Coordinates of C-alpha atoms and ligand atoms in Angstrom, one line a residue:
M246 CA 35.6 19.8 -36.9
S247 CA 37.7 22.1 -38.9
F248 CA 35.8 21.6 -42.2
T249 CA 32.8 23.5 -41.1
L250 CA 32.5 25.1 -44.5
S251 CA 31.6 21.8 -46.0
T252 CA 28.4 21.4 -44.0
P253 CA 25.4 21.5 -46.2
R254 CA 24.0 24.6 -44.5
K255 CA 27.2 26.5 -45.0
L256 CA 27.3 25.4 -48.6
L257 CA 23.7 26.5 -49.0
G258 CA 24.8 29.8 -47.5
L259 CA 27.6 30.1 -50.0
A260 CA 25.3 29.3 -52.8
V261 CA 22.8 31.8 -51.6
G262 CA 25.6 34.4 -51.3
M263 CA 26.7 33.7 -54.8
A264 CA 23.2 33.8 -56.1
L265 CA 22.5 37.1 -54.4
S266 CA 25.1 38.9 -56.5
A267 CA 23.7 37.3 -59.6
S268 CA 19.9 37.4 -59.1
P269 CA 18.0 38.6 -56.0
L270 CA 15.0 36.5 -57.0
L271 CA 16.9 33.3 -57.2
A272 CA 18.5 34.1 -53.8
Q273 CA 15.1 34.5 -52.3
A274 CA 13.9 31.2 -53.7
Q275 CA 17.0 29.4 -52.4
S276 CA 16.9 30.8 -48.9
D277 CA 13.2 29.9 -48.6
D278 CA 14.2 26.3 -49.3
E279 CA 15.9 26.0 -45.9
V280 CA 13.5 24.1 -43.8
K281 CA 12.8 25.6 -40.3
I282 CA 11.3 23.6 -37.4
G283 CA 10.6 24.5 -33.8
F284 CA 11.7 22.5 -30.7
I285 CA 9.5 23.4 -27.8
V286 CA 10.2 22.1 -24.2
K287 CA 8.4 22.3 -20.9
K288 CA 11.5 22.9 -18.8
P289 CA 14.1 24.8 -20.8
E290 CA 16.4 25.2 -17.7
Q291 CA 16.8 21.4 -17.1
A292 CA 19.9 19.7 -18.5
W293 CA 17.8 16.9 -20.1
F294 CA 16.0 19.4 -22.3
I295 CA 19.0 21.6 -23.0
N296 CA 20.7 18.6 -24.4
E297 CA 17.8 17.5 -26.5
Q298 CA 17.6 21.0 -28.0
D299 CA 21.3 21.1 -28.6
A300 CA 21.3 17.7 -30.3
A301 CA 18.4 18.8 -32.6
T302 CA 20.2 22.0 -33.5
Q303 CA 23.4 20.1 -34.2
L304 CA 21.6 17.7 -36.5
G305 CA 20.0 20.7 -38.3
E306 CA 23.5 22.1 -38.8
E307 CA 24.6 18.8 -40.3
K308 CA 21.7 18.3 -42.6
G309 CA 20.9 21.9 -43.5
F310 CA 17.7 22.8 -41.6
E311 CA 17.1 25.4 -38.9
V312 CA 15.9 24.6 -35.4
V313 CA 14.2 27.3 -33.4
R314 CA 14.5 26.6 -29.7
L315 CA 11.5 27.7 -27.6
S316 CA 10.2 27.3 -24.1
G317 CA 6.6 26.2 -23.4
E318 CA 6.2 26.1 -19.6
D319 CA 2.4 26.5 -19.7
G320 CA -0.4 26.3 -22.3
Q321 CA -0.3 30.1 -23.1
E322 CA 3.4 30.0 -23.7
V323 CA 3.1 27.0 -26.0
L324 CA 0.4 28.6 -28.1
S325 CA 2.4 31.8 -28.4
A326 CA 5.4 29.8 -29.4
I327 CA 3.4 28.1 -32.2
D328 CA 2.2 31.6 -33.4
N329 CA 5.8 32.7 -33.3
L330 CA 7.0 29.7 -35.3
H331 CA 4.3 30.2 -37.9
S332 CA 5.2 33.8 -38.4
Q333 CA 8.9 32.7 -39.0
G334 CA 7.8 30.3 -41.6
A335 CA 8.4 27.1 -39.6
E336 CA 6.7 24.0 -41.1
G337 CA 6.4 22.0 -37.9
F338 CA 7.7 21.4 -34.4
V339 CA 8.8 18.8 -31.9
I340 CA 7.3 19.4 -28.5
C341 CA 7.5 18.1 -24.9
P342 CA 4.3 19.6 -23.6
P343 CA 4.0 21.2 -20.1
D344 CA 0.7 19.2 -19.7
V345 CA -0.2 16.2 -21.8
R346 CA -3.8 17.2 -21.7
L347 CA -3.1 20.2 -23.8
G348 CA -2.7 17.9 -26.8
P349 CA -6.0 18.7 -28.6
A350 CA -5.5 22.5 -28.1
I351 CA -2.0 22.3 -29.4
M352 CA -3.0 20.2 -32.4
N353 CA -5.8 22.6 -33.2
R354 CA -3.5 25.6 -33.4
A355 CA -0.9 23.6 -35.4
E356 CA -3.5 22.4 -37.9
Q357 CA -4.7 25.9 -38.4
Y358 CA -1.3 26.7 -39.7
G359 CA -0.7 23.4 -41.5
M360 CA 2.2 22.6 -39.3
K361 CA 3.4 19.0 -38.6
V362 CA 3.8 17.9 -35.0
V363 CA 6.0 15.3 -33.3
T364 CA 6.0 14.8 -29.5
V365 CA 9.0 13.8 -27.5
D366 CA 9.1 12.4 -23.9
D367 CA 5.5 13.3 -22.8
R368 CA 2.8 12.0 -25.1
F369 CA -0.4 14.0 -25.8
V370 CA -3.5 12.6 -24.2
G371 CA -6.9 13.2 -26.0
G372 CA -10.2 14.1 -24.5
D373 CA -10.9 10.4 -23.9
G374 CA -7.9 10.1 -21.7
E375 CA -6.1 7.9 -24.3
P376 CA -2.8 8.7 -26.0
M377 CA -3.2 10.6 -29.3
E378 CA -2.0 7.9 -31.6
E379 CA -2.2 10.1 -34.7
V380 CA 0.7 12.3 -33.4
P381 CA 4.0 10.6 -33.8
H382 CA 5.8 10.1 -30.5
L383 CA 9.2 9.1 -29.2
G384 CA 9.8 8.6 -25.5
M385 CA 11.1 6.2 -22.8
S386 CA 9.7 2.8 -22.3
G387 CA 8.6 4.0 -18.9
Y388 CA 7.6 0.8 -17.2
K389 CA 10.8 -1.1 -18.2
I390 CA 13.0 1.8 -17.1
G391 CA 11.1 2.0 -13.9
E392 CA 11.8 -1.7 -13.3
Q393 CA 15.5 -1.1 -13.8
V394 CA 15.3 1.6 -11.1
G395 CA 13.5 -0.9 -8.7
N396 CA 16.1 -3.6 -9.4
A397 CA 19.0 -1.3 -8.9
I398 CA 17.6 -0.2 -5.6
A399 CA 17.0 -3.8 -4.5
E400 CA 20.5 -4.9 -5.4
E401 CA 22.1 -2.0 -3.6
M402 CA 19.9 -2.7 -0.5
E403 CA 21.2 -6.3 -0.5
R404 CA 24.8 -5.1 -1.0
R405 CA 24.4 -2.9 2.1
G406 CA 22.9 -5.8 4.0
W407 CA 19.6 -3.9 4.8
N408 CA 16.7 -6.0 6.1
P409 CA 13.8 -5.2 3.6
E410 CA 11.3 -5.3 6.5
E411 CA 13.0 -2.2 8.0
V412 CA 13.4 -0.1 5.0
A413 CA 11.0 2.7 3.9
A414 CA 10.5 3.9 0.3
L415 CA 9.8 7.5 -0.6
R416 CA 7.9 7.2 -3.8
I417 CA 7.6 10.7 -5.4
T418 CA 4.6 10.5 -7.7
N419 CA 3.1 12.5 -10.6
Y420 CA 0.1 10.5 -11.6
E421 CA -1.2 13.1 -14.0
L422 CA 1.7 12.4 -16.4
P423 CA 1.3 8.8 -17.8
T424 CA 5.0 8.3 -18.5
A425 CA 5.7 9.3 -14.8
K426 CA 3.1 6.8 -13.5
E427 CA 4.5 4.0 -15.7
R428 CA 8.0 4.7 -14.4
T429 CA 7.1 4.7 -10.7
D430 CA 4.7 1.7 -11.2
G431 CA 7.6 -0.3 -12.8
A432 CA 9.9 0.6 -10.0
T433 CA 7.3 -0.4 -7.4
A434 CA 6.6 -3.7 -9.1
A435 CA 10.3 -4.6 -9.2
L436 CA 10.8 -3.7 -5.6
L437 CA 7.9 -5.7 -4.4
D438 CA 9.2 -8.7 -6.4
S439 CA 12.4 -8.4 -4.6
G440 CA 10.6 -8.7 -1.2
F441 CA 10.1 -5.1 -0.3
K442 CA 7.1 -4.5 2.1
E443 CA 4.2 -2.7 0.4
A444 CA 3.2 -1.1 3.7
N445 CA 6.6 0.6 3.9
I446 CA 6.1 2.6 0.6
F447 CA 5.1 6.2 1.3
D448 CA 3.8 8.5 -1.4
A449 CA 4.9 12.1 -2.0
P450 CA 2.8 13.5 -4.8
Q451 CA 4.7 16.3 -6.5
Q452 CA 3.0 19.2 -8.4
N453 CA 5.6 19.4 -11.1
T454 CA 8.5 17.4 -12.5
D455 CA 11.3 19.3 -10.9
T456 CA 13.6 19.3 -7.8
S457 CA 11.8 22.0 -5.8
S458 CA 8.4 20.4 -6.1
A459 CA 9.9 17.0 -5.1
F460 CA 11.6 18.6 -2.1
A461 CA 8.4 20.1 -1.0
A462 CA 6.5 16.8 -1.4
A463 CA 9.2 14.7 0.3
S464 CA 10.0 16.8 3.5
P465 CA 6.8 16.0 5.4
V466 CA 7.1 12.3 4.7
F467 CA 10.4 12.0 6.4
S468 CA 9.1 13.9 9.4
K469 CA 6.1 11.7 9.7
R470 CA 8.0 8.4 9.4
S471 CA 10.8 9.1 11.8
D472 CA 10.6 5.4 12.9
F473 CA 12.7 4.3 9.8
E474 CA 16.4 4.5 9.6
H475 CA 16.9 3.3 6.0
W476 CA 15.2 4.9 3.0
V477 CA 15.1 4.3 -0.7
I478 CA 13.9 7.1 -3.0
Y479 CA 12.5 6.9 -6.5
A480 CA 10.5 9.2 -8.9
L481 CA 10.0 9.8 -12.6
N482 CA 13.3 11.5 -13.0
E483 CA 16.6 12.3 -11.3
E484 CA 15.7 16.0 -10.7
S485 CA 12.9 14.8 -8.5
V486 CA 15.0 12.1 -6.8
L487 CA 17.5 14.8 -6.0
G488 CA 14.7 16.8 -4.4
G489 CA 14.0 13.8 -2.2
V490 CA 17.7 13.3 -1.4
R491 CA 18.1 17.0 -0.4
A492 CA 15.0 16.6 1.8
S493 CA 16.6 13.5 3.5
E494 CA 19.8 15.5 4.2
Q495 CA 17.8 18.4 5.6
Y496 CA 16.0 15.9 7.8
G497 CA 19.3 14.6 9.1
L498 CA 19.8 11.3 7.3
D499 CA 23.3 10.3 6.3
P500 CA 24.2 9.2 2.7
D501 CA 24.7 5.6 3.9
Q502 CA 21.0 5.6 5.1
V503 CA 19.6 6.5 1.7
I504 CA 19.5 4.9 -1.7
G505 CA 18.1 7.2 -4.3
V506 CA 17.9 6.1 -8.0
G507 CA 16.7 8.5 -10.7
I508 CA 16.1 8.4 -14.4
N509 CA 17.6 10.5 -17.2
G510 CA 21.4 10.7 -17.0
S511 CA 21.7 14.4 -17.6
G512 CA 23.9 17.2 -16.2
A513 CA 22.0 17.1 -13.0
A514 CA 23.3 13.6 -12.3
F515 CA 26.8 14.3 -13.5
A516 CA 27.0 17.2 -11.1
E517 CA 26.0 15.0 -8.2
F518 CA 28.4 12.2 -9.1
S519 CA 31.2 14.8 -9.4
R520 CA 30.9 15.8 -5.8
E521 CA 33.8 15.0 -3.6
T522 CA 31.9 12.6 -1.3
P523 CA 29.0 10.4 -2.2
T524 CA 25.4 11.4 -1.4
G525 CA 22.2 9.5 -1.0
F526 CA 21.8 9.8 -4.8
Y527 CA 23.2 6.3 -5.6
G528 CA 22.5 6.1 -9.4
T529 CA 20.2 6.9 -12.3
V530 CA 19.0 5.0 -15.3
A531 CA 20.5 7.0 -18.2
V532 CA 18.7 7.4 -21.5
S533 CA 20.1 9.2 -24.4
S534 CA 18.6 12.7 -24.5
T535 CA 21.0 13.2 -27.5
M536 CA 19.2 10.5 -29.4
H537 CA 15.8 11.7 -28.3
G538 CA 16.6 15.2 -29.7
R539 CA 18.3 14.1 -32.9
Q540 CA 15.8 11.4 -33.8
T541 CA 12.6 13.4 -33.3
A542 CA 14.1 16.4 -35.2
D543 CA 15.1 14.0 -38.0
N544 CA 11.7 12.3 -38.0
L545 CA 10.0 15.7 -38.4
Y546 CA 12.5 16.8 -41.1
Q547 CA 11.9 13.6 -43.1
W548 CA 8.2 14.1 -42.8
I549 CA 8.4 17.7 -44.0
T550 CA 10.8 17.0 -46.9
E551 CA 9.9 13.5 -48.0
G552 CA 6.3 13.2 -46.8
E553 CA 7.2 10.2 -44.7
K554 CA 5.1 10.2 -41.5
P555 CA 7.2 8.9 -38.5
P556 CA 6.3 5.8 -36.5
A557 CA 3.3 6.3 -34.2
N558 CA 5.4 5.4 -31.1
T559 CA 9.0 4.7 -30.5
E560 CA 10.2 3.5 -27.0
T561 CA 13.8 4.0 -25.9
T562 CA 15.7 2.1 -23.3
G563 CA 18.2 3.0 -20.5
K564 CA 21.3 1.9 -18.7
L565 CA 22.2 2.2 -15.0
M566 CA 24.7 4.9 -14.3
T567 CA 26.4 5.2 -10.8
R568 CA 29.2 7.2 -9.3
D569 CA 31.6 4.4 -10.5
N570 CA 30.7 4.2 -14.2
W571 CA 29.0 7.4 -15.1
E572 CA 31.7 8.8 -17.3
D573 CA 31.8 5.6 -19.4
V574 CA 28.0 5.4 -19.7
R575 CA 27.9 9.1 -20.6
E576 CA 30.3 8.5 -23.4
E577 CA 28.6 5.3 -24.6
L578 CA 25.2 7.2 -24.9
G579 CA 26.8 10.2 -26.6
L580 CA 25.8 12.6 -23.7
Ligands
LIG610 C1 9.7 13.6 -18.7 C2 10.5 14.1 -17.6 C3 11.9 14.4 -18.0 C4 12.5 13.3 -18.8 C5 11.6 13.0 -20.0 C6 12.1 11.9 -20.8 O1 9.4 14.8 -19.6 O2 9.9 15.2 -16.9 O3 12.7 14.7 -16.9 O4 12.6 12.2 -18.0 O5 10.3 12.7 -19.5

């Protein structure tokens, strides 16, 4: 856009600049008017989260509020990030926490400062093990998206003419994270419905939600089950499925022996689909991280400026992206 000067923030900047020469006091009042919010994510290096933060920042530029991007890879880092935000005058933050059980501690700190909190992707869990309904949340409808993964795998197995009796599944799990469990449960249910054998599903519990922890969890499973020639791979996200696919390659399986289907539709998948030859990473259910970032930032901004508390829980949907259609789906979802 060439008319950047017309964005509200720039106009505000202009107004502040003009006021500065007229009256320092007025300038102070006006610059204080610009709302500041934080956007804290558990994995700042992952494309999904980079895009979410970018989208929130972009919305802030359009609407005239500032987004401070912070990383919160563990509880300590999150609490320091909140202190940091408070000292900068931020009135609230959006967060994808590194551990959902940190919810009560995070809310405690935020409430001390009178800050408003919205969660994105991973929803806080209270001391009773239940979702903290009082904190507005936006995330994937995990079970349904998981079912899409299971269906995509089943259809591709059929297309390749695999006999379900002879196919193994590598299920990379993270049961401490409810959205992860919902996703792999949904995928499992859809696979079983399609005639997959339950006894052929092997678990690889990962410590974290990234590629290296998935790789570490997956490798021993392939070695132990060398009796299978065909494998399907699923997990809570594409980063983890990619860890499984890399482990299958290291073990010596060819791409046509593997069907991996992830979730997210981020730069990690685009890089894989852009490779010259196909890999065992067949597809991913893409969800708009752009929308997640924009919508949560907007919800928080409205809450701060209009006093309108956002909905308790918003669930978003996804679309299957493969090597054949990824560019179209990417465009459609504004990624
Ligand atoms: C979790 C996963 C991310 C993404 C997000 C929506 O936080 O770790 O990869 O899928 O949910």
